[in-house]
Coordinates of N, CA and C in Angstrom, one line a residue:
M1 N -5.1 1.9 -5.4 CA -4.5 3.0 -4.6 C -4.8 4.3 -5.2
L2 N -4.7 4.4 -6.6 CA -5.0 5.7 -7.2 C -6.4 6.2 -6.9
D3 N -7.3 5.3 -6.7 CA -8.7 5.8 -6.4 C -8.7 6.6 -5.1
V4 N -7.9 6.3 -4.1 CA -8.0 7.0 -2.8 C -7.1 8.2 -2.8
L5 N -6.3 8.4 -3.8 CA -5.3 9.5 -3.8 C -6.0 10.9 -3.8
P6 N -7.0 11.2 -4.5 CA -7.6 12.6 -4.4 C -8.1 12.9 -3.0
Y7 N -8.7 11.9 -2.3 CA -9.2 12.1 -1.0 C -8.0 12.4 0.0
W8 N -7.0 11.5 -0.1 CA -5.8 11.7 0.7 C -5.2 13.1 0.5
H9 N -5.1 13.5 -0.7 CA -4.5 14.8 -1.0 C -5.3 16.0 -0.5
A10 N -6.6 15.9 -0.5 CA -7.5 16.9 0.0 C -7.3 17.0 1.5
F11 N -7.3 15.9 2.2 CA -7.2 16.0 3.6 C -5.8 16.3 4.1
K12 N -4.8 15.9 3.3 CA -3.4 16.3 3.6 C -3.2 17.8 3.6
L13 N -3.9 18.5 2.6 CA -3.8 19.9 2.5 C -4.4 20.6 3.6
R14 N -5.5 20.0 4.1 CA -6.2 20.6 5.3 C -5.5 20.3 6.6
G15 N -4.6 19.4 6.6 CA -3.9 19.1 7.9 C -4.6 18.1 8.8
S16 N -5.7 17.5 8.4 CA -6.4 16.6 9.3 C -7.2 15.6 8.4
F17 N -7.5 14.5 9.1 CA -8.3 13.4 8.4 C -9.7 13.3 9.0
P18 N -10.7 12.9 8.3 CA -12.1 12.9 8.8 C -12.4 11.6 9.5
F19 N -11.5 11.0 10.3 CA -11.8 9.8 11.0 C -11.0 9.7 12.2
E20 N -11.4 8.9 13.2 CA -10.7 8.7 14.4 C -10.1 7.3 14.5
A21 N -10.5 6.4 13.7 CA -10.0 5.0 13.8 C -10.0 4.4 12.4
V22 N -9.2 3.4 12.2 CA -9.1 2.7 10.9 C -9.3 1.2 11.2
A23 N -10.2 0.5 10.5 CA -10.4 -0.9 10.6 C -9.7 -1.5 9.3
S24 N -8.7 -2.3 9.5 CA -8.0 -3.0 8.4 C -8.2 -4.5 8.6
L25 N -9.3 -5.0 8.2 CA -9.6 -6.4 8.4 C -8.8 -7.4 7.6
S26 N -8.5 -7.0 6.4 CA -7.7 -7.9 5.5 C -6.2 -7.9 5.8
H27 N -5.8 -6.8 6.4 CA -4.4 -6.6 6.8 C -4.3 -6.1 8.2
P28 N -4.5 -7.0 9.2 CA -4.3 -6.6 10.6 C -2.9 -6.0 10.8
K29 N -2.9 -5.0 11.7 CA -1.6 -4.2 12.0 C -1.1 -3.5 10.8
C30 N -1.9 -3.1 9.9 CA -1.5 -2.3 8.7 C -0.9 -1.0 9.1
M31 N -1.4 -0.4 10.2 CA -1.0 0.9 10.6 C 0.3 0.8 11.4
T32 N 0.8 -0.4 11.8 CA 2.0 -0.4 12.6 C 3.1 -1.2 12.0
D33 N 3.0 -2.5 11.7 CA 4.1 -3.2 11.2 C 3.9 -4.2 10.1
D34 N 2.7 -4.2 9.5 CA 2.5 -5.1 8.4 C 3.4 -4.7 7.2
E35 N 4.2 -5.6 6.7 CA 5.2 -5.3 5.6 C 4.7 -5.5 4.2
G36 N 3.3 -5.7 4.1 CA 2.8 -5.8 2.7 C 3.0 -4.5 1.9
W37 N 2.8 -4.6 0.6 CA 3.1 -3.5 -0.3 C 2.2 -2.3 0.0
Y38 N 0.9 -2.6 0.0 CA 0.0 -1.5 0.3 C 0.2 -0.8 1.6
C39 N 0.3 -1.6 2.7 CA 0.4 -1.1 4.0 C 1.7 -0.3 4.2
S40 N 2.8 -0.7 3.6 CA 4.0 0.0 3.7 C 3.9 1.4 3.0
I41 N 3.2 1.4 1.9 CA 3.1 2.7 1.2 C 2.1 3.6 1.9
L42 N 1.0 3.1 2.4 CA 0.0 3.9 3.1 C 0.7 4.5 4.4
R43 N 1.5 3.8 5.1 CA 2.2 4.4 6.2 C 3.2 5.4 5.8
A44 N 3.9 5.2 4.7 CA 4.9 6.1 4.2 C 4.2 7.5 3.8
M45 N 3.0 7.4 3.3 CA 2.3 8.6 2.9 C 1.5 9.2 4.0
N46 N 1.6 8.6 5.2 CA 0.8 9.0 6.4 C -0.7 9.1 6.0
A47 N -1.2 8.1 5.4 CA -2.6 8.0 5.0 C -3.6 7.9 6.1
F48 N -3.1 7.6 7.3 CA -4.0 7.4 8.5 C -4.0 8.6 9.4
G49 N -3.1 9.6 9.1 CA -3.0 10.8 10.1 C -2.1 10.4 11.2
D50 N -2.1 11.3 12.2 CA -1.1 11.2 13.3 C -1.7 10.6 14.6
A51 N -2.9 10.7 14.8 CA -3.5 10.3 16.1 C -4.7 9.3 15.9
V52 N -4.5 8.4 14.9 CA -5.6 7.5 14.6 C -5.3 6.1 15.2
E53 N -6.3 5.4 15.7 CA -6.2 4.1 16.3 C -6.6 3.1 15.3
E54 N -6.1 1.8 15.5 CA -6.6 0.7 14.6 C -7.6 -0.1 15.3
Y55 N -8.8 -0.2 14.7 CA -9.9 -0.9 15.3 C -10.3 -2.0 14.4
P56 N -11.1 -3.0 14.9 CA -11.3 -3.2 16.3 C -10.1 -3.9 17.0
P57 N -10.0 -3.7 18.3 CA -8.9 -4.4 19.0 C -9.2 -5.9 19.1
G58 N -8.2 -6.7 19.5 CA -8.4 -8.1 19.6 C -8.2 -8.8 18.3
Q59 N -7.4 -8.3 17.4 CA -7.1 -8.9 16.1 C -5.8 -9.8 16.2
D60 N -5.4 -10.1 17.4 CA -4.2 -10.9 17.6 C -4.5 -12.4 17.8
G61 N -5.6 -12.8 17.3 CA -6.0 -14.3 17.4 C -6.9 -14.6 18.5
S62 N -7.2 -13.6 19.4 CA -8.1 -13.9 20.5 C -9.5 -14.0 20.0
N63 N -10.3 -14.6 20.8 CA -11.7 -14.9 20.4 C -12.6 -13.7 20.9
N64 N -12.5 -12.6 20.1 CA -13.2 -11.4 20.4 C -14.6 -11.4 19.8
T65 N -15.6 -11.4 20.6 CA -17.0 -11.4 20.1 C -17.7 -10.1 20.3
T66 N -17.0 -9.1 20.7 CA -17.6 -7.8 20.9 C -18.2 -7.2 19.6
L67 N -19.4 -6.6 19.7 CA -19.9 -5.9 18.6 C -19.6 -4.4 18.7
Y68 N -18.9 -3.9 17.7 CA -18.5 -2.5 17.7 C -19.5 -1.7 16.8
C69 N -19.9 -0.6 17.3 CA -20.8 0.3 16.6 C -20.2 1.6 16.4
Y70 N -20.4 2.2 15.2 CA -19.8 3.5 14.9 C -20.9 4.5 14.4
K71 N -20.7 5.7 14.7 CA -21.6 6.7 14.2 C -21.5 6.9 12.7
N72 N -20.3 6.9 12.2 CA -20.1 7.1 10.8 C -19.0 6.1 10.3
V73 N -19.2 5.6 9.1 CA -18.2 4.7 8.6 C -17.9 5.1 7.1
T74 N -16.6 5.2 6.8 CA -16.2 5.5 5.4 C -15.4 4.3 4.9
L75 N -15.9 3.8 3.8 CA -15.2 2.6 3.2 C -14.3 3.0 2.0
N76 N -13.1 2.7 2.2 CA -12.1 2.9 1.1 C -11.5 1.6 0.6
H77 N -11.7 1.3 -0.7 CA -11.1 0.1 -1.2 C -9.7 0.5 -1.8
V78 N -8.7 0.1 -1.1 CA -7.3 0.4 -1.6 C -6.9 -0.7 -2.6
A79 N -6.8 -0.3 -3.8 CA -6.4 -1.2 -4.9 C -5.9 -0.4 -6.1
L80 N -5.2 -1.1 -7.0 CA -4.7 -0.4 -8.1 C -5.8 0.0 -9.1
Q81 N -5.8 1.3 -9.5 CA -6.7 1.8 -10.5 C -6.1 1.5 -11.9
R82 N -6.6 0.5 -12.6 CA -6.0 0.1 -13.8 C -6.4 0.9 -15.0
S83 N -7.5 1.7 -14.9 CA -7.9 2.5 -16.0 C -8.2 3.9 -15.5
L84 N -7.3 4.8 -15.9 CA -7.6 6.2 -15.6 C -8.5 6.7 -16.7
A85 N -9.8 7.0 -16.3 CA -10.8 7.2 -17.3 C -10.7 8.5 -18.0
Y86 N -10.2 9.6 -17.3 CA -10.1 10.9 -18.0 C -8.9 11.7 -17.5
E87 N -8.6 12.7 -18.2 CA -7.3 13.3 -18.0 C -7.0 13.9 -16.6
Q88 N -8.0 14.5 -16.1 CA -7.8 15.2 -14.8 C -8.3 14.4 -13.6
Q89 N -8.5 13.1 -13.8 CA -9.0 12.2 -12.7 C -7.9 12.3 -11.5
I90 N -6.7 12.3 -11.9 CA -5.6 12.5 -11.0 C -4.7 13.6 -11.6
P91 N -4.8 14.8 -11.3 CA -3.9 15.8 -11.9 C -2.4 15.5 -11.6
K92 N -1.5 15.9 -12.5 CA -0.1 15.6 -12.3 C 0.5 16.3 -11.1
P93 N 0.1 17.5 -10.8 CA 0.7 18.1 -9.6 C 0.3 17.3 -8.3
M94 N -0.9 16.8 -8.3 CA -1.3 15.9 -7.1 C -0.4 14.7 -7.1
F95 N -0.2 14.1 -8.2 CA 0.6 12.8 -8.3 C 2.0 13.1 -8.0
D96 N 2.5 14.3 -8.4 CA 3.9 14.6 -8.1 C 4.1 14.8 -6.6
D97 N 3.1 15.4 -5.9 CA 3.1 15.6 -4.5 C 3.1 14.3 -3.8
F98 N 2.3 13.4 -4.2 CA 2.3 12.0 -3.7 C 3.7 11.3 -3.8
R99 N 4.3 11.5 -5.0 CA 5.6 10.8 -5.2 C 6.7 11.5 -4.4
D100 N 6.6 12.8 -4.3 CA 7.6 13.5 -3.5 C 7.6 13.0 -2.0
V101 N 6.4 12.7 -1.5 CA 6.3 12.2 -0.2 C 6.9 10.8 -0.1
L102 N 6.6 9.9 -1.1 CA 7.1 8.5 -1.1 C 8.6 8.5 -1.3
F103 N 9.1 9.3 -2.2 CA 10.6 9.3 -2.4 C 11.3 9.8 -1.2
K104 N 10.8 10.7 -0.5 CA 11.4 11.2 0.8 C 11.4 10.1 1.8
E105 N 10.2 9.5 2.0 CA 10.1 8.5 3.1 C 10.9 7.3 2.8
F106 N 11.1 6.9 1.5 CA 11.8 5.7 1.2 C 13.3 6.0 0.9
G107 N 13.7 7.3 1.0 CA 15.1 7.7 0.8 C 15.6 7.4 -0.6
L108 N 14.7 7.8 -1.6 CA 15.0 7.6 -3.0 C 15.4 8.9 -3.7
D109 N 16.2 8.7 -4.8 CA 16.6 9.8 -5.6 C 15.4 10.3 -6.4
R110 N 15.1 11.6 -6.4 CA 14.0 12.1 -7.2 C 14.3 12.4 -8.6
E111 N 15.7 12.5 -8.9 CA 16.1 12.7 -10.3 C 17.1 11.7 -10.7
R112 N 17.3 11.5 -12.0 CA 18.2 10.5 -12.6 C 19.6 10.8 -12.2
R113 N 20.2 9.8 -11.7 CA 21.7 9.8 -11.4 C 22.4 9.4 -12.7
F114 N 23.5 9.9 -13.0 CA 24.3 9.5 -14.2 C 25.3 8.5 -13.8
H115 N 25.3 7.4 -14.5 CA 26.2 6.3 -14.3 C 27.3 6.3 -15.3
F116 N 28.5 6.2 -14.7 CA 29.7 6.3 -15.6 C 30.6 5.0 -15.4
N117 N 31.1 4.6 -16.5 CA 32.1 3.5 -16.4 C 33.4 4.0 -15.8
R118 N 34.0 3.2 -15.0 CA 35.2 3.7 -14.3 C 36.3 3.9 -15.4
G119 N 37.0 5.0 -15.3 CA 38.0 5.4 -16.2 C 37.5 5.7 -17.6
N120 N 36.2 5.9 -17.7 CA 35.7 6.2 -19.1 C 34.6 7.3 -18.9
A121 N 34.7 8.3 -19.7 CA 33.7 9.4 -19.5 C 32.4 9.1 -20.2
K122 N 32.3 8.0 -20.9 CA 31.1 7.6 -21.6 C 30.0 7.2 -20.6
R123 N 28.8 7.7 -20.7 CA 27.8 7.3 -19.8 C 27.4 5.9 -20.0
S124 N 27.1 5.2 -18.8 CA 26.7 3.8 -18.9 C 25.3 3.7 -18.5
K125 N 24.5 3.1 -19.3 CA 23.0 2.8 -19.0 C 22.9 1.6 -18.1
K126 N 21.9 1.6 -17.3 CA 21.6 0.5 -16.4 C 20.3 -0.1 -16.7
I127 N 20.2 -1.4 -17.0 CA 19.0 -2.0 -17.4 C 18.8 -3.2 -16.4
L128 N 17.5 -3.2 -15.8 CA 17.2 -4.3 -14.9 C 16.2 -5.3 -15.7
L129 N 16.5 -6.6 -15.6 CA 15.6 -7.6 -16.3 C 15.1 -8.5 -15.3
Y130 N 13.9 -9.1 -15.6 CA 13.2 -10.0 -14.6 C 12.5 -11.0 -15.5
A131 N 12.8 -12.3 -15.2 CA 12.2 -13.4 -16.0 C 10.9 -13.9 -15.4
H132 N 10.6 -13.5 -14.1 CA 9.4 -14.0 -13.5 C 9.4 -15.5 -13.3
E133 N 10.6 -16.1 -13.1 CA 10.7 -17.6 -13.0 C 10.0 -18.1 -11.7
S134 N 10.0 -17.3 -10.6 CA 9.5 -17.8 -9.4 C 8.0 -18.1 -9.4
S135 N 7.3 -17.5 -10.4 CA 5.9 -17.7 -10.4 C 5.5 -19.0 -11.2
A136 N 6.5 -19.5 -11.9 CA 6.2 -20.8 -12.7 C 5.2 -20.5 -13.8
R137 N 4.8 -19.3 -14.1 CA 3.9 -18.9 -15.2 C 4.4 -17.6 -15.7
R138 N 4.1 -17.3 -17.0 CA 4.5 -16.1 -17.6 C 6.0 -15.9 -17.4
V139 N 6.8 -17.0 -17.8 CA 8.2 -17.0 -17.6 C 9.0 -16.6 -18.9
W140 N 10.0 -15.8 -18.8 CA 10.8 -15.4 -19.9 C 11.9 -16.5 -20.0
L141 N 11.7 -17.5 -20.8 CA 12.7 -18.6 -21.0 C 14.0 -18.1 -21.6
G142 N 15.1 -18.6 -21.1 CA 16.4 -18.3 -21.8 C 16.9 -16.9 -21.5
L143 N 16.4 -16.2 -20.5 CA 16.8 -14.8 -20.3 C 18.3 -14.8 -19.9
K144 N 18.7 -15.7 -19.0 CA 20.1 -15.7 -18.6 C 21.1 -15.9 -19.8
R145 N 20.7 -16.8 -20.7 CA 21.6 -17.0 -21.9 C 21.6 -15.8 -22.7
L146 N 20.5 -15.1 -22.9 CA 20.4 -13.9 -23.7 C 21.3 -12.8 -23.1
I147 N 21.3 -12.6 -21.8 CA 22.1 -11.6 -21.2 C 23.6 -11.9 -21.4
Q148 N 24.0 -13.2 -21.2 CA 25.4 -13.6 -21.4 C 25.8 -13.3 -22.9
R149 N 24.9 -13.5 -23.8 CA 25.2 -13.3 -25.2 C 25.4 -11.8 -25.6
I150 N 24.6 -10.9 -25.0 CA 24.6 -9.6 -25.5 C 25.6 -8.7 -24.7
R151 N 26.0 -9.1 -23.5 CA 26.9 -8.3 -22.6 C 28.1 -7.9 -23.4
P152 N 28.9 -8.8 -24.0 CA 30.1 -8.4 -24.7 C 29.9 -7.4 -25.8
R153 N 28.7 -7.4 -26.4 CA 28.4 -6.5 -27.5 C 28.1 -5.1 -27.1
Y154 N 27.6 -5.0 -25.8 CA 27.2 -3.7 -25.3 C 27.9 -3.4 -24.0
N155 N 29.2 -3.2 -24.0 CA 30.0 -3.1 -22.8 C 29.8 -1.8 -22.1
H156 N 29.0 -0.9 -22.7 CA 28.7 0.4 -22.0 C 27.4 0.3 -21.3
V157 N 26.8 -0.9 -21.3 CA 25.5 -1.1 -20.7 C 25.6 -2.0 -19.5
V158 N 25.0 -1.7 -18.4 CA 25.0 -2.6 -17.2 C 23.7 -3.4 -17.3
F159 N 23.8 -4.7 -17.4 CA 22.7 -5.6 -17.4 C 22.6 -6.3 -16.1
D160 N 21.5 -6.1 -15.3 CA 21.3 -6.8 -14.0 C 20.0 -7.6 -14.1
E161 N 20.0 -8.6 -13.3 CA 18.8 -9.5 -13.3 C 18.4 -9.8 -11.9
I162 N 17.0 -9.7 -11.6 CA 16.5 -10.1 -10.3 C 15.9 -11.5 -10.5
D163 N 16.2 -12.3 -9.5 CA 15.7 -13.7 -9.5 C 14.2 -13.8 -9.0
D164 N 13.9 -13.1 -7.9 CA 12.6 -13.2 -7.3 C 12.3 -11.9 -6.6
F165 N 11.4 -11.1 -7.1 CA 11.0 -9.9 -6.4 C 10.2 -10.1 -5.1
G166 N 9.6 -11.3 -5.1 CA 8.8 -11.7 -3.9 C 9.7 -11.8 -2.6
T167 N 11.0 -12.0 -2.8 CA 11.9 -12.1 -1.6 C 12.4 -10.7 -1.1
L168 N 12.1 -9.7 -1.8 CA 12.6 -8.3 -1.5 C 11.5 -7.6 -0.7
K169 N 11.9 -6.9 0.3 CA 11.0 -6.0 1.1 C 10.6 -4.8 0.2
V170 N 9.6 -4.1 0.6 CA 9.0 -3.1 -0.3 C 10.1 -2.0 -0.6
R171 N 10.9 -1.7 0.5 CA 11.9 -0.6 0.3 C 13.0 -1.1 -0.7
Q172 N 13.3 -2.4 -0.7 CA 14.3 -2.9 -1.6 C 13.7 -2.9 -3.1
Q173 N 12.5 -3.2 -3.2 CA 11.8 -3.2 -4.5 C 11.8 -1.8 -5.1
A174 N 11.5 -0.8 -4.2 CA 11.4 0.6 -4.6 C 12.8 1.1 -5.0
Q175 N 13.9 0.7 -4.3 CA 15.2 1.1 -4.7 C 15.6 0.5 -6.1
K176 N 15.2 -0.7 -6.4 CA 15.5 -1.3 -7.7 C 14.9 -0.5 -8.8
F177 N 13.6 -0.2 -8.6 CA 12.9 0.5 -9.7 C 13.4 2.0 -9.8
N178 N 14.0 2.5 -8.7 CA 14.4 3.9 -8.7 C 15.8 4.1 -9.4
E179 N 16.7 3.1 -9.4 CA 18.0 3.3 -9.8 C 18.4 3.0 -11.2
Y180 N 17.4 2.4 -12.0 CA 17.7 1.9 -13.3 C 17.1 2.8 -14.4
D181 N 17.9 2.9 -15.5 CA 17.4 3.7 -16.6 C 16.3 3.0 -17.4
A182 N 16.3 1.7 -17.4 CA 15.3 0.9 -18.1 C 15.0 -0.4 -17.3
L183 N 13.7 -0.8 -17.4 CA 13.3 -2.0 -16.7 C 12.6 -2.9 -17.8
D184 N 13.1 -4.1 -18.0 CA 12.6 -5.0 -19.1 C 12.2 -6.2 -18.4
M185 N 10.9 -6.4 -18.3 CA 10.3 -7.5 -17.4 C 9.1 -8.2 -17.9
V186 N 8.9 -9.4 -17.5 CA 7.6 -10.1 -17.8 C 6.6 -9.4 -17.0
H187 N 5.4 -9.3 -17.5 CA 4.3 -8.6 -16.8 C 4.0 -9.3 -15.5
G188 N 3.8 -8.5 -14.4 CA 3.5 -9.1 -13.1 C 3.3 -8.0 -12.1
A189 N 3.0 -8.4 -10.9 CA 2.6 -7.4 -9.8 C 3.8 -6.5 -9.5
Q190 N 5.0 -6.9 -9.8 CA 6.2 -6.0 -9.5 C 6.1 -4.7 -10.2
M191 N 5.4 -4.7 -11.3 CA 5.3 -3.4 -12.0 C 4.6 -2.3 -11.3
S192 N 3.9 -2.6 -10.2 CA 3.3 -1.6 -9.3 C 4.4 -0.6 -8.8
N193 N 5.7 -1.1 -8.7 CA 6.7 -0.3 -8.2 C 7.2 0.8 -9.2
T194 N 6.5 0.9 -10.3 CA 6.9 2.0 -11.3 C 6.7 3.4 -10.6
I195 N 5.9 3.5 -9.6 CA 5.6 4.8 -8.9 C 6.9 5.3 -8.3
F196 N 7.9 4.4 -8.1 CA 9.2 4.8 -7.5 C 10.3 5.2 -8.6
S197 N 9.9 5.0 -9.8 CA 10.9 5.3 -10.9 C 11.0 6.8 -11.2
V198 N 12.2 7.2 -11.5 CA 12.4 8.7 -11.9 C 11.9 8.9 -13.3
E199 N 11.7 10.2 -13.6 CA 11.2 10.6 -14.9 C 12.1 10.1 -16.0
K200 N 11.5 9.8 -17.2 CA 12.2 9.3 -18.4 C 12.7 7.9 -18.3
T201 N 12.2 7.1 -17.3 CA 12.6 5.7 -17.3 C 11.9 5.0 -18.4
L202 N 12.5 4.0 -19.0 CA 11.9 3.2 -20.0 C 11.4 1.9 -19.4
F203 N 10.2 1.5 -19.7 CA 9.6 0.3 -19.3 C 9.3 -0.6 -20.5
V204 N 9.7 -1.8 -20.5 CA 9.4 -2.8 -21.5 C 8.7 -4.0 -20.8
E205 N 7.5 -4.2 -21.2 CA 6.7 -5.3 -20.6 C 6.6 -6.5 -21.6
V206 N 7.1 -7.7 -21.1 CA 7.1 -8.8 -22.0 C 6.0 -9.8 -21.7
G207 N 5.2 -10.2 -22.7 CA 4.1 -11.2 -22.4 C 3.1 -11.3 -23.5
C208 N 2.1 -12.1 -23.3 CA 1.0 -12.2 -24.3 C -0.3 -11.7 -23.7
A209 N -1.0 -10.9 -24.4 CA -2.3 -10.3 -23.9 C -2.1 -9.7 -22.6
I210 N -1.1 -8.7 -22.5 CA -0.8 -8.0 -21.3 C -2.0 -7.1 -20.8
P211 N -2.4 -7.3 -19.5 CA -3.5 -6.5 -19.0 C -3.0 -5.0 -18.9
E212 N -3.9 -4.1 -19.2 CA -3.5 -2.7 -19.2 C -3.4 -2.2 -17.8
F213 N -2.2 -1.7 -17.4 CA -2.0 -1.0 -16.2 C -1.0 0.1 -16.5
I214 N 0.3 -0.3 -16.4 CA 1.3 0.7 -16.7 C 1.3 1.2 -18.1
G215 N 0.7 0.4 -19.0 CA 0.7 0.8 -20.4 C -0.3 1.9 -20.7
N216 N -1.1 2.2 -19.7 CA -2.1 3.3 -19.8 C -1.4 4.6 -20.0
K217 N -1.7 5.3 -21.1 CA -0.9 6.5 -21.5 C -1.1 7.6 -20.5
K218 N -2.2 7.6 -19.8 CA -2.4 8.7 -18.8 C -1.5 8.4 -17.6
Y219 N -1.4 7.1 -17.3 CA -0.5 6.8 -16.2 C 1.0 7.1 -16.5
M220 N 1.4 6.8 -17.7 CA 2.8 7.1 -18.2 C 3.0 8.6 -18.1
T221 N 2.0 9.4 -18.4 CA 2.1 10.8 -18.4 C 2.3 11.3 -16.9
L222 N 1.7 10.6 -16.0 CA 1.8 11.0 -14.6 C 3.2 10.8 -14.1
I223 N 3.9 9.7 -14.5 CA 5.2 9.4 -14.0 C 6.3 9.8 -15.1
D224 N 5.8 10.4 -16.2 CA 6.7 10.9 -17.2 C 7.7 9.8 -17.7
G225 N 7.1 8.6 -18.0 CA 7.9 7.4 -18.4 C 7.6 7.1 -19.8
V226 N 8.4 6.2 -20.3 CA 8.3 5.7 -21.7 C 7.9 4.2 -21.7
Y227 N 6.9 3.8 -22.4 CA 6.4 2.4 -22.3 C 6.4 1.7 -23.7
N228 N 6.9 0.4 -23.6 CA 6.8 -0.5 -24.8 C 6.4 -1.9 -24.3
K229 N 5.8 -2.6 -25.2 CA 5.5 -4.0 -24.8 C 5.6 -4.9 -26.0

């Protein structure tokens, strides 16, 4: 997704996009009601413009054998850019603009909210943990027991756990990453939601031989986060 960001930003500033139609073969109805992670974000950032059609028609299971011809075709591969090769590949002001759009469209807080214990002026930290059990691989064994053991010792900290991120809609995943001070999780695709986190969020990734994505220092600079693994 970060690959396509500079082009989106340039056309957004000009107020128009250089195409009249979009073909989304791997995700039919991406422009309308596909609830996948990428499609939801692309619609939220208005990546298709306002008057663009989805081509080719007949993607509803009908046997469409029409050959469509186009004068010009632009191919964009929308995927996660795991390695930001140089500092200004995506300038921070551009990334901030992108995040401002997402936060507004998803109804998220742009700044850290302060969490207080009831009847206590002491600030309470909120930590979200995820064992990744639903995948049956890369599982954090004994996480529930660990939380039960440490809760009494840190009563000023709120420990919450997610059972399965795969059951949450994109907006729900975004809300979870947005509202916590720290996220301590087994490495997995859910980490893509770090784009919804506010500045100074702490990320702890648990695993063996973790592939580089959010641990990329340039990416952490873009979201102004803190990373450990």
